[in-house]
PDB file of C-alpha atoms in Angstrom:
ATOM      1  CA  VAL A  23       8.182   9.663  20.564  1.00 91.00           C
ATOM      2  CA  ALA A  24      10.082  11.922  18.771  1.00 91.00           C
ATOM      3  CA  ASN A  25      11.384  13.437  22.079  1.00 92.00           C
ATOM      4  CA  LEU A  26      12.478  10.063  23.011  1.00 95.00           C
ATOM      5  CA  ILE A  27      14.279   9.908  19.836  1.00 94.00           C
ATOM      6  CA  THR A  28      15.997  13.264  19.969  1.00 91.00           C
ATOM      7  CA  VAL A  29      17.184  12.703  23.630  1.00 93.00           C
ATOM      8  CA  ALA A  30      18.471   9.371  22.932  1.00 96.00           C
ATOM      9  CA  GLY A  31      21.208  11.212  20.902  1.00 96.00           C
ATOM     10  CA  ALA A  32      19.896  11.119  17.231  1.00 96.00           C
ATOM     11  CA  ASP A  33      20.510  14.126  15.389  1.00 95.00           C
ATOM     12  CA  ARG A  34      18.849  13.005  11.962  1.00 96.00           C
ATOM     13  CA  LEU A  35      15.950  11.187  11.218  1.00 95.00           C
ATOM     14  CA  LEU A  36      15.678   8.913   8.012  1.00 95.00           C
ATOM     15  CA  THR A  37      12.374   7.585   7.399  1.00 95.00           C
ATOM     16  CA  ILE A  38      10.644   5.449   4.700  1.00 96.00           C
ATOM     17  CA  ASP A  39       6.866   6.623   3.592  1.00 95.00           C
ATOM     18  CA  LEU A  40       5.739   7.894   5.980  1.00 93.00           C
ATOM     19  CA  HIS A  41       1.952   7.775   6.728  1.00 89.00           C
ATOM     20  CA  ALA A  42       1.474  11.520   7.230  1.00 88.00           C
ATOM     21  CA  GLY A  43       3.739  13.784   5.969  1.00 85.00           C
ATOM     22  CA  GLN A  44       3.226  15.588   9.104  1.00 90.00           C
ATOM     23  CA  ILE A  45       4.839  13.392  11.501  1.00 91.00           C
ATOM     24  CA  GLN A  46       8.174  15.335  10.348  1.00 91.00           C
ATOM     25  CA  GLY A  47       7.048  18.579  12.454  1.00 90.00           C
ATOM     26  CA  PHE A  48       7.171  16.433  15.601  1.00 92.00           C
ATOM     27  CA  PHE A  49      11.168  16.468  15.324  1.00 93.00           C
ATOM     28  CA  ASN A  50      13.686  19.235  16.148  1.00 92.00           C
ATOM     29  CA  MET A  51      16.154  17.521  13.470  1.00 94.00           C
ATOM     30  CA  PRO A  52      16.532  16.615   9.879  1.00 95.00           C
ATOM     31  CA  VAL A  53      13.675  14.089   8.672  1.00 95.00           C
ATOM     32  CA  ASP A  54      14.515  12.541   5.094  1.00 95.00           C
ATOM     33  CA  GLU A  55      11.705  10.038   3.616  1.00 95.00           C
ATOM     34  CA  LEU A  56      12.585   7.856   1.004  1.00 96.00           C
ATOM     35  CA  THR A  57      10.015   6.054  -0.838  1.00 96.00           C
ATOM     36  CA  ALA A  58       9.826   2.772  -1.914  1.00 97.00           C
ATOM     37  CA  LEU A  59       7.735   3.599  -5.294  1.00 97.00           C
ATOM     38  CA  PRO A  60      10.980   2.529  -7.109  1.00 98.00           C
ATOM     39  CA  ILE A  61      11.280  -0.845  -5.999  1.00 98.00           C
ATOM     40  CA  LEU A  62       7.595  -1.446  -6.665  1.00 98.00           C
ATOM     41  CA  THR A  63       7.288  -0.260  -9.925  1.00 98.00           C
ATOM     42  CA  ASP A  64      10.404  -2.061 -10.716  1.00 98.00           C
ATOM     43  CA  TYR A  65       8.345  -5.094 -10.128  1.00 98.00           C
ATOM     44  CA  PHE A  66       5.953  -4.510 -12.167  1.00 98.00           C
ATOM     45  CA  GLN A  67       7.418  -3.239 -14.799  1.00 98.00           C
ATOM     46  CA  ALA A  68       9.274  -6.774 -14.887  1.00 98.00           C
ATOM     47  CA  LYS A  69       6.056  -8.214 -14.813  1.00 97.00           C
ATOM     48  CA  GLU A  70       5.138  -6.468 -18.805  1.00 96.00           C
ATOM     49  CA  ILE A  71       1.249  -6.765 -17.669  1.00 96.00           C
ATOM     50  CA  SER A  72      -0.859  -5.195 -20.416  1.00 94.00           C
ATOM     51  CA  ASP A  73      -3.665  -3.407 -19.561  1.00 96.00           C
ATOM     52  CA  LEU A  74      -2.426  -2.036 -16.396  1.00 98.00           C
ATOM     53  CA  VAL A  75      -4.617   0.485 -14.135  1.00 98.00           C
ATOM     54  CA  VAL A  76      -3.228   1.229 -10.899  1.00 98.00           C
ATOM     55  CA  VAL A  77      -5.552   1.763  -8.042  1.00 98.00           C
ATOM     56  CA  ALA A  78      -5.018   3.595  -4.713  1.00 97.00           C
ATOM     57  CA  VAL A  79      -7.020   2.270  -1.979  1.00 94.00           C
ATOM     58  CA  ASP A  80      -7.939   5.159  -1.222  1.00 90.00           C
ATOM     59  CA  ILE A  81      -8.306   9.048  -1.332  1.00 90.00           C
ATOM     60  CA  GLY A  82      -5.370   9.881   0.990  1.00 90.00           C
ATOM     61  CA  ILE A  83      -3.030   7.692  -1.214  1.00 94.00           C
ATOM     62  CA  SER A  84      -4.082   8.905  -4.714  1.00 95.00           C
ATOM     63  CA  LYS A  85      -0.889  11.471  -5.050  1.00 95.00           C
ATOM     64  CA  ARG A  86       1.726   8.232  -4.394  1.00 96.00           C
ATOM     65  CA  ALA A  87      -0.177   6.052  -6.498  1.00 97.00           C
ATOM     66  CA  ARG A  88      -0.527   9.028  -9.049  1.00 98.00           C
ATOM     67  CA  ASP A  89       3.115   8.723  -9.032  1.00 97.00           C
ATOM     68  CA  MET A  90       3.076   4.959  -9.540  1.00 98.00           C
ATOM     69  CA  ALA A  91       0.746   5.038 -12.482  1.00 98.00           C
ATOM     70  CA  ALA A  92       2.776   7.320 -13.985  1.00 98.00           C
ATOM     71  CA  ARG A  93       6.149   5.082 -13.499  1.00 97.00           C
ATOM     72  CA  LEU A  94       4.494   2.297 -14.995  1.00 98.00           C
ATOM     73  CA  GLU A  95       2.757   4.652 -17.649  1.00 97.00           C
ATOM     74  CA  ALA A  96      -1.084   3.134 -16.859  1.00 98.00           C
ATOM     75  CA  PRO A  97      -3.717   5.183 -15.621  1.00 98.00           C
ATOM     76  CA  LEU A  98      -5.212   5.916 -12.072  1.00 98.00           C
ATOM     77  CA  ALA A  99      -8.348   4.622 -10.326  1.00 98.00           C
ATOM     78  CA  ILE A 100      -8.887   5.639  -6.693  1.00 97.00           C
ATOM     79  CA  ILE A 101     -10.994   3.957  -4.365  1.00 95.00           C
ATOM     80  CA  GLU A 102     -13.653   6.353  -2.264  1.00 91.00           C
ATOM     81  CA  LYS A 103     -14.272   4.452   1.354  1.00 78.00           C
ATOM     82  CA  ARG A 104     -15.481   5.917   4.536  1.00 71.00           C
ATOM     83  CA  ARG A 105     -14.839   4.371   8.116  1.00 63.00           C
ATOM     84  CA  VAL A 106     -17.497   3.268  10.072  1.00 65.00           C
ATOM     85  CA  GLY A 107     -18.371   4.525  12.818  1.00 64.00           C
ATOM     86  CA  ASN A 108     -15.103   4.191  15.532  1.00 64.00           C
ATOM     87  CA  ARG A 109     -14.671   0.841  14.996  1.00 62.00           C
ATOM     88  CA  ASP A 110     -11.471   0.111  12.979  1.00 57.00           C
ATOM     89  CA  ALA A 111     -13.755  -0.986   9.663  1.00 59.00           C
ATOM     90  CA  ALA A 112     -13.974   0.504   6.095  1.00 55.00           C
ATOM     91  CA  GLN A 113     -16.651   0.194   3.687  1.00 65.00           C
ATOM     92  CA  SER A 114     -15.334   0.849   0.141  1.00 54.00           C
ATOM     93  CA  LEU A 115     -17.594   3.032  -1.671  1.00 74.00           C
ATOM     94  CA  ASN A 116     -16.788   3.968  -4.834  1.00 90.00           C
ATOM     95  CA  VAL A 117     -14.399   2.991  -7.658  1.00 95.00           C
ATOM     96  CA  ILE A 118     -13.302   6.054  -9.562  1.00 95.00           C
ATOM     97  CA  GLY A 119     -11.894   5.316 -12.401  1.00 97.00           C
ATOM     98  CA  ASP A 120     -12.156   2.505 -15.380  1.00 97.00           C
ATOM     99  CA  VAL A 121     -10.994  -0.950 -14.424  1.00 98.00           C
ATOM    100  CA  LYS A 122     -13.478  -2.881 -16.191  1.00 98.00           C
ATOM    101  CA  GLY A 123     -11.927  -5.708 -17.969  1.00 97.00           C
ATOM    102  CA  LYS A 124      -8.468  -4.557 -17.078  1.00 98.00           C
ATOM    103  CA  THR A 125      -5.339  -5.751 -14.473  1.00 98.00           C
ATOM    104  CA  VAL A 126      -5.375  -3.696 -11.575  1.00 98.00           C
ATOM    105  CA  VAL A 127      -2.330  -3.062  -8.873  1.00 98.00           C
ATOM    106  CA  THR A 128      -3.085  -1.903  -5.763  1.00 98.00           C
ATOM    107  CA  PHE A 129      -1.126   0.717  -3.907  1.00 96.00           C
ATOM    108  CA  ASP A 130      -1.127   1.609  -0.383  1.00 95.00           C
ATOM    109  CA  ASP A 131       1.283   3.002   2.299  1.00 96.00           C
ATOM    110  CA  GLU A 132       0.645  -0.172   4.911  1.00 96.00           C
ATOM    111  CA  ILE A 133      -1.716  -2.664   5.432  1.00 97.00           C
ATOM    112  CA  ASP A 134      -2.555  -3.310   8.914  1.00 96.00           C
ATOM    113  CA  THR A 135      -5.629  -5.658   9.267  1.00 95.00           C
ATOM    114  CA  GLY A 136      -5.896  -6.349   5.647  1.00 95.00           C
ATOM    115  CA  GLY A 137      -9.720  -5.244   5.904  1.00 91.00           C
ATOM    116  CA  SER A 138      -9.592  -1.396   3.933  1.00 89.00           C
ATOM    117  CA  LEU A 139      -7.547  -3.976   1.060  1.00 94.00           C
ATOM    118  CA  VAL A 140     -10.145  -6.602   1.170  1.00 94.00           C
ATOM    119  CA  SER A 141     -13.112  -4.269   0.825  1.00 91.00           C
ATOM    120  CA  ALA A 142     -11.049  -2.209  -2.068  1.00 93.00           C
ATOM    121  CA  VAL A 143     -10.568  -5.642  -4.120  1.00 95.00           C
ATOM    122  CA  SER A 144     -14.154  -6.259  -3.490  1.00 93.00           C
ATOM    123  CA  ALA A 145     -15.036  -3.069  -5.035  1.00 94.00           C
ATOM    124  CA  LEU A 146     -12.599  -3.858  -8.023  1.00 96.00           C
ATOM    125  CA  ARG A 147     -14.378  -7.256  -8.989  1.00 96.00           C
ATOM    126  CA  GLU A 148     -17.944  -5.449  -9.032  1.00 95.00           C
ATOM    127  CA  MET A 149     -16.753  -3.206 -11.434  1.00 96.00           C
ATOM    128  CA  GLY A 150     -15.143  -5.826 -13.385  1.00 97.00           C
ATOM    129  CA  ALA A 151     -11.627  -5.778 -13.149  1.00 97.00           C
ATOM    130  CA  GLN A 152     -10.187  -9.205 -13.752  1.00 94.00           C
ATOM    131  CA  GLY A 153      -6.599  -9.745 -12.025  1.00 95.00           C
ATOM    132  CA  ILE A 154      -5.391  -7.654  -8.820  1.00 98.00           C
ATOM    133  CA  TYR A 155      -2.661  -7.213  -7.983  1.00 98.00           C
ATOM    134  CA  SER A 156      -1.231  -5.591  -4.621  1.00 98.00           C
ATOM    135  CA  SER A 157       1.503  -3.264  -3.086  1.00 98.00           C
ATOM    136  CA  CYS A 158       2.165  -1.575   0.109  1.00 98.00           C
ATOM    137  CA  THR A 159       5.602   0.102   1.784  1.00 98.00           C
ATOM    138  CA  HIS A 160       5.136  -1.800   5.128  1.00 98.00           C
ATOM    139  CA  PRO A 161       3.209  -4.870   5.673  1.00 98.00           C
ATOM    140  CA  VAL A 162       2.473  -4.845   9.665  1.00 97.00           C
ATOM    141  CA  PHE A 163      -0.514  -8.021   9.144  1.00 97.00           C
ATOM    142  CA  SER A 164      -1.951  -7.455  12.708  1.00 96.00           C
ATOM    143  CA  GLY A 165      -4.637  -9.845  14.148  1.00 95.00           C
ATOM    144  CA  ASN A 166      -5.868 -12.017  11.498  1.00 95.00           C
ATOM    145  CA  ALA A 167      -4.691  -9.611   8.528  1.00 96.00           C
ATOM    146  CA  ALA A 168      -2.829 -13.061   7.059  1.00 94.00           C
ATOM    147  CA  GLU A 169      -5.651 -14.962   6.686  1.00 95.00           C
ATOM    148  CA  ARG A 170      -7.699 -12.085   5.668  1.00 95.00           C
ATOM    149  CA  LEU A 171      -5.212 -11.501   2.443  1.00 96.00           C
ATOM    150  CA  ALA A 172      -5.067 -15.388   2.137  1.00 94.00           C
ATOM    151  CA  SER A 173      -8.952 -16.121   1.187  1.00 95.00           C
ATOM    152  CA  SER A 174      -8.839 -12.883  -0.620  1.00 95.00           C
ATOM    153  CA  THR A 175      -8.634 -13.147  -4.525  1.00 96.00           C
ATOM    154  CA  ILE A 176      -5.380 -11.181  -4.946  1.00 97.00           C
ATOM    155  CA  LYS A 177      -3.074 -12.638  -7.294  1.00 97.00           C
ATOM    156  CA  GLU A 178       0.080 -11.475  -5.487  1.00 98.00           C
ATOM    157  CA  LEU A 179       0.688  -9.256  -2.870  1.00 98.00           C
ATOM    158  CA  VAL A 180       3.715  -7.307  -3.288  1.00 98.00           C
ATOM    159  CA  VAL A 181       5.877  -5.320  -0.097  1.00 98.00           C
ATOM    160  CA  THR A 182       9.265  -4.407   1.360  1.00 98.00           C
ATOM    161  CA  ASP A 183      10.887  -5.579   4.247  1.00 98.00           C
ATOM    162  CA  THR A 184      10.768  -2.130   6.444  1.00 98.00           C
ATOM    163  CA  LEU A 185       9.178  -4.685   8.862  1.00 97.00           C
ATOM    164  CA  PRO A 186       9.742  -8.649   8.998  1.00 96.00           C
ATOM    165  CA  VAL A 187       7.385 -11.024   8.231  1.00 96.00           C
ATOM    166  CA  PRO A 188       6.982 -14.428   9.780  1.00 95.00           C
ATOM    167  CA  ASP A 189       6.816 -17.509   6.859  1.00 93.00           C
ATOM    168  CA  TRP A 190       3.350 -17.977   8.365  1.00 92.00           C
ATOM    169  CA  LYS A 191       1.958 -14.912   7.480  1.00 94.00           C
ATOM    170  CA  ARG A 192       3.202 -14.815   3.866  1.00 91.00           C
ATOM    171  CA  ASN A 193       0.738 -17.187   2.830  1.00 86.00           C
ATOM    172  CA  GLY A 194       1.786 -18.406  -0.723  1.00 89.00           C
ATOM    173  CA  LYS A 195       0.762 -14.584  -2.115  1.00 95.00           C
ATOM    174  CA  VAL A 196       3.399 -12.731  -0.698  1.00 97.00           C
ATOM    175  CA  THR A 197       6.075 -11.344  -2.407  1.00 97.00           C
ATOM    176  CA  ILE A 198       8.741  -9.544  -0.398  1.00 98.00           C
ATOM    177  CA  LEU A 199      11.226  -6.549  -1.984  1.00 98.00           C
ATOM    178  CA  SER A 200      14.539  -5.300  -0.071  1.00 97.00           C
ATOM    179  CA  MET A 201      14.746  -2.089   0.738  1.00 96.00           C
TER     180      MET A 201
END
């Protein structure tokens, strides 16, 4: 894909919250990566949520979640998860950090099927989290993700418009912020 973009005539690439920073190495041109973090944190700051904890839904996103926590002046917790076999399924194993009696905001770069997020929400509930908000940059919402997220106990799911979200996938819980 990097070669196709280059052959098509591009001489610079602008991205938003790459899933893996190593992707930049595939390009023989400058790659600039923007982040949705300021837009997402501004939204949650405006809510003035007390007793807030930011939660990284897995260890891989913990650095960006740490940045969100710093912007919100909130502590950070991390969900330790493990993929189950070669299937596209995840099992949350442990919550690292204190979420008992707290309102949490989960953060991830993307939500695909919603399985990891729903598993994380379940683990957070088991550990005593009260209200759960979720956020991500890229709302892929493939398969039955919309139904899965609608039936979860997430209060609100805040995403950006880096990908279109049809009305039927918004399920009353999804708030879309413009990049």
